[in-house]
Amino acid sequence: MPTSTPASRAFAERVQVVMELTSRLNVLPHNDVDTRNALLGEIFGRPLPASVAIYPPFFCDYGLGATFGERVFINQGCHFLDLGGITLGDRVLVGPNVTLTTGGHPVEVTERFDFLTHAPIVVEDDVWIGASATIAPGVTIGRGSVVGAGTVVAKDVPAMTVVTSAGHVVRRSLRSPTQGIDDAAIRARRPIEEKTP
């Protein structure tokens, strides 16, 4: 999605709405389940299945891109950046402080402020995602799999598999900012957060 377009401005406006809704959600008494469910319905643009439980604090940027199967449980402190679409199947368990992020920016320095990138995350039935895991854009986690605590998942996980990892892998080298653009030009770029008219 190019920035500075009607679509990116609409996204930025929706983010502001959802941030307000989640700030209200996250100060509710824990036993105020009716108000919690009403706010979650506003965040996601429709009521959740009655068997879905999301424990605050919960953070989301868009809301309209997330869908939930039956008996989904999401523990405290999770972050969903769902512009690209997040699909959670039936009986998915999400541990505390998990991040599912479908969005980002181009990796090249000269393009980062010009576009928002996004790709869907699909979590199939009966998956368990352990505490503090991060699921990257474009990933599908196959049915019945387990993602270990603290794992960063940047590629698809086959069905009925346990994955763990906290390391990093160098994928490629980036062009230096001096190859085609100078540092002053980079600093002059617009900030990531869009200003709404």
PDB file of C-alpha atoms in Angstrom:
ATOM      1  CA  MET A   1       0.000   0.000   0.000  1.00  0.00           C
ATOM      2  CA  PRO A   2       1.578   3.319  -1.019  1.00  0.00           C
ATOM      3  CA  THR A   3       1.618   5.954   1.731  1.00  0.00           C
ATOM      4  CA  SER A   4      -0.019   9.356   1.274  1.00  0.00           C
ATOM      5  CA  THR A   5      -3.019   7.847  -0.525  1.00  0.00           C
ATOM      6  CA  PRO A   6      -6.718   7.699   0.403  1.00  0.00           C
ATOM      7  CA  ALA A   7      -6.311   4.018   1.337  1.00  0.00           C
ATOM      8  CA  SER A   8      -3.351   4.655   3.647  1.00  0.00           C
ATOM      9  CA  ARG A   9      -5.132   7.626   5.233  1.00  0.00           C
ATOM     10  CA  ALA A  10      -8.232   5.458   5.840  1.00  0.00           C
ATOM     11  CA  PHE A  11      -6.000   2.841   7.469  1.00  0.00           C
ATOM     12  CA  ALA A  12      -4.371   5.491   9.683  1.00  0.00           C
ATOM     13  CA  GLU A  13      -7.800   6.782  10.718  1.00  0.00           C
ATOM     14  CA  ARG A  14      -8.954   3.253  11.583  1.00  0.00           C
ATOM     15  CA  VAL A  15      -5.795   2.733  13.663  1.00  0.00           C
ATOM     16  CA  GLN A  16      -6.705   5.799  15.740  1.00  0.00           C
ATOM     17  CA  VAL A  17     -10.223   4.419  16.353  1.00  0.00           C
ATOM     18  CA  VAL A  18      -8.909   0.993  17.379  1.00  0.00           C
ATOM     19  CA  MET A  19      -6.246   2.492  19.648  1.00  0.00           C
ATOM     20  CA  GLU A  20      -8.992   4.377  21.481  1.00  0.00           C
ATOM     21  CA  LEU A  21     -11.107   1.215  21.778  1.00  0.00           C
ATOM     22  CA  THR A  22      -8.198  -0.891  23.061  1.00  0.00           C
ATOM     23  CA  SER A  23      -7.243   1.785  25.588  1.00  0.00           C
ATOM     24  CA  ARG A  24     -10.788   1.557  26.978  1.00  0.00           C
ATOM     25  CA  LEU A  25     -10.687  -2.250  26.891  1.00  0.00           C
ATOM     26  CA  ASN A  26      -7.433  -2.419  28.809  1.00  0.00           C
ATOM     27  CA  VAL A  27      -8.651  -0.457  31.847  1.00  0.00           C
ATOM     28  CA  LEU A  28     -11.835  -2.476  32.432  1.00  0.00           C
ATOM     29  CA  PRO A  29     -12.222  -4.561  35.582  1.00  0.00           C
ATOM     30  CA  HIS A  30     -11.423  -8.145  34.613  1.00  0.00           C
ATOM     31  CA  ASN A  31     -14.899  -9.376  35.585  1.00  0.00           C
ATOM     32  CA  ASP A  32     -16.704  -6.884  33.293  1.00  0.00           C
ATOM     33  CA  VAL A  33     -17.005  -9.498  30.552  1.00  0.00           C
ATOM     34  CA  ASP A  34     -20.056  -7.935  28.853  1.00  0.00           C
ATOM     35  CA  THR A  35     -18.326  -4.582  28.274  1.00  0.00           C
ATOM     36  CA  ARG A  36     -15.133  -6.389  27.216  1.00  0.00           C
ATOM     37  CA  ASN A  37     -17.033  -8.404  24.604  1.00  0.00           C
ATOM     38  CA  ALA A  38     -18.855  -5.292  23.354  1.00  0.00           C
ATOM     39  CA  LEU A  39     -15.557  -3.432  22.895  1.00  0.00           C
ATOM     40  CA  LEU A  40     -13.973  -6.436  21.168  1.00  0.00           C
ATOM     41  CA  GLY A  41     -16.969  -6.502  18.808  1.00  0.00           C
ATOM     42  CA  GLU A  42     -16.275  -2.860  17.934  1.00  0.00           C
ATOM     43  CA  ILE A  43     -12.558  -3.525  17.473  1.00  0.00           C
ATOM     44  CA  PHE A  44     -13.172  -6.478  15.133  1.00  0.00           C
ATOM     45  CA  GLY A  45     -16.229  -5.017  13.395  1.00  0.00           C
ATOM     46  CA  ARG A  46     -18.516  -7.894  14.442  1.00  0.00           C
ATOM     47  CA  PRO A  47     -19.289  -9.940  17.550  1.00  0.00           C
ATOM     48  CA  LEU A  48     -16.821 -12.675  18.417  1.00  0.00           C
ATOM     49  CA  PRO A  49     -17.987 -16.293  18.660  1.00  0.00           C
ATOM     50  CA  ALA A  50     -19.266 -16.884  22.201  1.00  0.00           C
ATOM     51  CA  SER A  51     -16.547 -19.501  22.811  1.00  0.00           C
ATOM     52  CA  VAL A  52     -13.666 -17.067  22.099  1.00  0.00           C
ATOM     53  CA  ALA A  53     -11.801 -15.588  25.083  1.00  0.00           C
ATOM     54  CA  ILE A  54      -9.381 -12.654  24.795  1.00  0.00           C
ATOM     55  CA  TYR A  55      -7.788 -11.508  28.056  1.00  0.00           C
ATOM     56  CA  PRO A  56      -6.711  -7.881  28.352  1.00  0.00           C
ATOM     57  CA  PRO A  57      -4.434  -6.160  28.032  1.00  0.00           C
ATOM     58  CA  PHE A  58      -4.816  -6.702  24.305  1.00  0.00           C
ATOM     59  CA  PHE A  59      -3.479  -4.509  21.511  1.00  0.00           C
ATOM     60  CA  CYS A  60      -4.621  -4.321  17.897  1.00  0.00           C
ATOM     61  CA  ASP A  61      -4.051  -1.798  15.129  1.00  0.00           C
ATOM     62  CA  TYR A  62      -6.824  -2.408  12.590  1.00  0.00           C
ATOM     63  CA  GLY A  63      -9.263  -5.064  13.797  1.00  0.00           C
ATOM     64  CA  LEU A  64     -11.192  -5.559  10.589  1.00  0.00           C
ATOM     65  CA  GLY A  65      -8.668  -8.081   9.268  1.00  0.00           C
ATOM     66  CA  ALA A  66      -8.913 -10.644  12.093  1.00  0.00           C
ATOM     67  CA  THR A  67     -11.211 -13.683  12.130  1.00  0.00           C
ATOM     68  CA  PHE A  68     -11.632 -16.320  14.835  1.00  0.00           C
ATOM     69  CA  GLY A  69     -12.771 -19.922  14.925  1.00  0.00           C
ATOM     70  CA  GLU A  70     -14.472 -21.602  17.878  1.00  0.00           C
ATOM     71  CA  ARG A  71     -12.853 -22.053  21.313  1.00  0.00           C
ATOM     72  CA  VAL A  72      -9.942 -19.682  20.630  1.00  0.00           C
ATOM     73  CA  PHE A  73      -8.093 -18.521  23.752  1.00  0.00           C
ATOM     74  CA  ILE A  74      -5.803 -15.461  23.688  1.00  0.00           C
ATOM     75  CA  ASN A  75      -3.884 -14.746  26.886  1.00  0.00           C
ATOM     76  CA  GLN A  76      -2.798 -11.366  28.256  1.00  0.00           C
ATOM     77  CA  GLY A  77      -0.528  -8.864  26.539  1.00  0.00           C
ATOM     78  CA  CYS A  78      -0.947  -9.975  22.921  1.00  0.00           C
ATOM     79  CA  HIS A  79      -0.476  -7.707  19.893  1.00  0.00           C
ATOM     80  CA  PHE A  80      -2.330  -8.222  16.600  1.00  0.00           C
ATOM     81  CA  LEU A  81      -1.339  -6.053  13.625  1.00  0.00           C
ATOM     82  CA  ASP A  82      -3.947  -7.372  11.227  1.00  0.00           C
ATOM     83  CA  LEU A  83      -4.089  -5.161   8.123  1.00  0.00           C
ATOM     84  CA  GLY A  84      -2.978  -8.119   5.989  1.00  0.00           C
ATOM     85  CA  GLY A  85      -5.455 -10.493   7.640  1.00  0.00           C
ATOM     86  CA  ILE A  86      -5.129 -12.824  10.626  1.00  0.00           C
ATOM     87  CA  THR A  87      -7.126 -16.063  10.590  1.00  0.00           C
ATOM     88  CA  LEU A  88      -7.235 -18.196  13.730  1.00  0.00           C
ATOM     89  CA  GLY A  89      -8.809 -21.634  13.347  1.00  0.00           C
ATOM     90  CA  ASP A  90     -10.749 -23.629  15.920  1.00  0.00           C
ATOM     91  CA  ARG A  91      -9.225 -24.395  19.325  1.00  0.00           C
ATOM     92  CA  VAL A  92      -6.181 -22.152  18.843  1.00  0.00           C
ATOM     93  CA  LEU A  93      -4.313 -21.291  22.054  1.00  0.00           C
ATOM     94  CA  VAL A  94      -2.246 -18.091  22.106  1.00  0.00           C
ATOM     95  CA  GLY A  95       0.079 -17.588  25.081  1.00  0.00           C
ATOM     96  CA  PRO A  96       0.813 -14.268  26.793  1.00  0.00           C
ATOM     97  CA  ASN A  97       2.735 -11.507  25.012  1.00  0.00           C
ATOM     98  CA  VAL A  98       2.465 -13.081  21.555  1.00  0.00           C
ATOM     99  CA  THR A  99       2.751 -10.788  18.524  1.00  0.00           C
ATOM    100  CA  LEU A 100       1.071 -11.569  15.206  1.00  0.00           C
ATOM    101  CA  THR A 101       2.098  -8.901  12.722  1.00  0.00           C
ATOM    102  CA  THR A 102       0.929  -8.870   9.125  1.00  0.00           C
ATOM    103  CA  GLY A 103       2.383  -5.465   8.284  1.00  0.00           C
ATOM    104  CA  GLY A 104       5.716  -3.820   7.757  1.00  0.00           C
ATOM    105  CA  HIS A 105       7.707  -1.632   5.401  1.00  0.00           C
ATOM    106  CA  PRO A 106      10.033  -2.392   2.483  1.00  0.00           C
ATOM    107  CA  VAL A 107      13.490  -3.388   3.692  1.00  0.00           C
ATOM    108  CA  GLU A 108      15.379  -1.003   1.418  1.00  0.00           C
ATOM    109  CA  VAL A 109      16.192   2.235   3.266  1.00  0.00           C
ATOM    110  CA  THR A 110      15.099   4.442   0.382  1.00  0.00           C
ATOM    111  CA  GLU A 111      11.607   2.862   0.220  1.00  0.00           C
ATOM    112  CA  ARG A 112      10.628   2.485   3.894  1.00  0.00           C
ATOM    113  CA  PHE A 113       8.489   5.602   4.156  1.00  0.00           C
ATOM    114  CA  ASP A 114       6.859   5.161   0.752  1.00  0.00           C
ATOM    115  CA  PHE A 115       4.917   1.931   1.297  1.00  0.00           C
ATOM    116  CA  LEU A 116       3.211  -0.232   3.897  1.00  0.00           C
ATOM    117  CA  THR A 117       3.689  -3.923   3.183  1.00  0.00           C
ATOM    118  CA  HIS A 118       1.360  -6.649   4.425  1.00  0.00           C
ATOM    119  CA  ALA A 119       0.698 -10.364   4.029  1.00  0.00           C
ATOM    120  CA  PRO A 120      -1.788 -12.644   5.812  1.00  0.00           C
ATOM    121  CA  ILE A 121      -1.136 -14.908   8.774  1.00  0.00           C
ATOM    122  CA  VAL A 122      -3.102 -18.166   8.931  1.00  0.00           C
ATOM    123  CA  VAL A 123      -3.125 -20.243  12.117  1.00  0.00           C
ATOM    124  CA  GLU A 124      -4.897 -23.521  11.444  1.00  0.00           C
ATOM    125  CA  ASP A 125      -6.995 -25.580  13.886  1.00  0.00           C
ATOM    126  CA  ASP A 126      -5.543 -26.862  17.173  1.00  0.00           C
ATOM    127  CA  VAL A 127      -2.347 -24.769  17.117  1.00  0.00           C
ATOM    128  CA  TRP A 128      -0.688 -23.676  20.363  1.00  0.00           C
ATOM    129  CA  ILE A 129       1.516 -20.562  20.229  1.00  0.00           C
ATOM    130  CA  GLY A 130       3.734 -20.234  23.296  1.00  0.00           C
ATOM    131  CA  ALA A 131       4.436 -17.107  25.329  1.00  0.00           C
ATOM    132  CA  SER A 132       6.256 -14.193  23.672  1.00  0.00           C
ATOM    133  CA  ALA A 133       6.396 -15.801  20.219  1.00  0.00           C
ATOM    134  CA  THR A 134       6.353 -13.539  17.165  1.00  0.00           C
ATOM    135  CA  ILE A 135       4.620 -14.576  13.940  1.00  0.00           C
ATOM    136  CA  ALA A 136       5.775 -12.642  10.849  1.00  0.00           C
ATOM    137  CA  PRO A 137       3.749 -11.581   7.794  1.00  0.00           C
ATOM    138  CA  GLY A 138       2.797 -14.258   5.285  1.00  0.00           C
ATOM    139  CA  VAL A 139       3.181 -17.230   7.643  1.00  0.00           C
ATOM    140  CA  THR A 140       0.831 -20.230   7.823  1.00  0.00           C
ATOM    141  CA  ILE A 141       1.060 -22.431  10.917  1.00  0.00           C
ATOM    142  CA  GLY A 142      -0.236 -25.894  10.097  1.00  0.00           C
ATOM    143  CA  ARG A 143      -2.912 -27.789  12.010  1.00  0.00           C
ATOM    144  CA  GLY A 144      -1.976 -29.121  15.440  1.00  0.00           C
ATOM    145  CA  SER A 145       1.478 -27.524  15.571  1.00  0.00           C
ATOM    146  CA  VAL A 146       3.193 -25.967  18.577  1.00  0.00           C
ATOM    147  CA  VAL A 147       5.272 -22.786  18.438  1.00  0.00           C
ATOM    148  CA  GLY A 148       7.618 -22.733  21.424  1.00  0.00           C
ATOM    149  CA  ALA A 149       7.867 -19.769  23.778  1.00  0.00           C
ATOM    150  CA  GLY A 150       9.977 -16.925  22.402  1.00  0.00           C
ATOM    151  CA  THR A 151      10.110 -18.332  18.882  1.00  0.00           C
ATOM    152  CA  VAL A 152      10.232 -16.002  15.888  1.00  0.00           C
ATOM    153  CA  VAL A 153       8.332 -17.641  13.017  1.00  0.00           C
ATOM    154  CA  ALA A 154       9.216 -16.170   9.612  1.00  0.00           C
ATOM    155  CA  LYS A 155       8.293 -19.112   7.379  1.00  0.00           C
ATOM    156  CA  ASP A 156       5.474 -21.638   7.213  1.00  0.00           C
ATOM    157  CA  VAL A 157       5.212 -24.347   9.864  1.00  0.00           C
ATOM    158  CA  PRO A 158       4.052 -27.772   8.640  1.00  0.00           C
ATOM    159  CA  ALA A 159       1.107 -29.461  10.333  1.00  0.00           C
ATOM    160  CA  MET A 160       1.772 -31.450  13.514  1.00  0.00           C
ATOM    161  CA  THR A 161       5.224 -29.910  14.106  1.00  0.00           C
ATOM    162  CA  VAL A 162       6.937 -28.358  17.127  1.00  0.00           C
ATOM    163  CA  VAL A 163       9.162 -25.367  16.307  1.00  0.00           C
ATOM    164  CA  THR A 164      11.494 -23.401  18.568  1.00  0.00           C
ATOM    165  CA  SER A 165      14.173 -20.775  17.950  1.00  0.00           C
ATOM    166  CA  ALA A 166      15.362 -17.479  19.313  1.00  0.00           C
ATOM    167  CA  GLY A 167      18.322 -16.863  16.996  1.00  0.00           C
ATOM    168  CA  HIS A 168      18.673 -14.850  13.823  1.00  0.00           C
ATOM    169  CA  VAL A 169      19.777 -15.623  10.299  1.00  0.00           C
ATOM    170  CA  VAL A 170      21.392 -13.095   7.933  1.00  0.00           C
ATOM    171  CA  ARG A 171      19.203 -13.188   4.806  1.00  0.00           C
ATOM    172  CA  ARG A 172      20.895 -10.651   2.555  1.00  0.00           C
ATOM    173  CA  SER A 173      22.811  -7.398   2.557  1.00  0.00           C
ATOM    174  CA  LEU A 174      21.088  -4.075   1.997  1.00  0.00           C
ATOM    175  CA  ARG A 175      22.282  -1.209  -0.154  1.00  0.00           C
ATOM    176  CA  SER A 176      23.997   1.547   1.747  1.00  0.00           C
ATOM    177  CA  PRO A 177      21.930   4.742   2.019  1.00  0.00           C
ATOM    178  CA  THR A 178      24.732   6.441   0.098  1.00  0.00           C
ATOM    179  CA  GLN A 179      23.972   4.299  -2.962  1.00  0.00           C
ATOM    180  CA  GLY A 180      21.419   6.516  -4.667  1.00  0.00           C
ATOM    181  CA  ILE A 181      20.283   8.724  -1.780  1.00  0.00           C
ATOM    182  CA  ASP A 182      22.078  10.721   0.886  1.00  0.00           C
ATOM    183  CA  ASP A 183      21.463  10.746   4.659  1.00  0.00           C
ATOM    184  CA  ALA A 184      19.848  14.196   4.544  1.00  0.00           C
ATOM    185  CA  ALA A 185      17.284  12.927   2.062  1.00  0.00           C
ATOM    186  CA  ILE A 186      16.483   9.959   4.322  1.00  0.00           C
ATOM    187  CA  ARG A 187      16.041  12.220   7.374  1.00  0.00           C
ATOM    188  CA  ALA A 188      13.714  14.463   5.354  1.00  0.00           C
ATOM    189  CA  ARG A 189      11.311  11.610   4.634  1.00  0.00           C
ATOM    190  CA  ARG A 190       7.883  11.640   6.256  1.00  0.00           C
ATOM    191  CA  PRO A 191       7.502   9.980   9.660  1.00  0.00           C
ATOM    192  CA  ILE A 192       5.978   6.490   9.634  1.00  0.00           C
ATOM    193  CA  GLU A 193       2.791   7.609  11.375  1.00  0.00           C
ATOM    194  CA  GLU A 194       0.459   9.184   8.835  1.00  0.00           C
ATOM    195  CA  LYS A 195      -1.144  12.525   9.545  1.00  0.00           C
ATOM    196  CA  THR A 196      -4.865  12.496   8.819  1.00  0.00           C
ATOM    197  CA  PRO A 197      -6.386  15.532   7.103  1.00  0.00           C
TER     198      PRO A 197
END
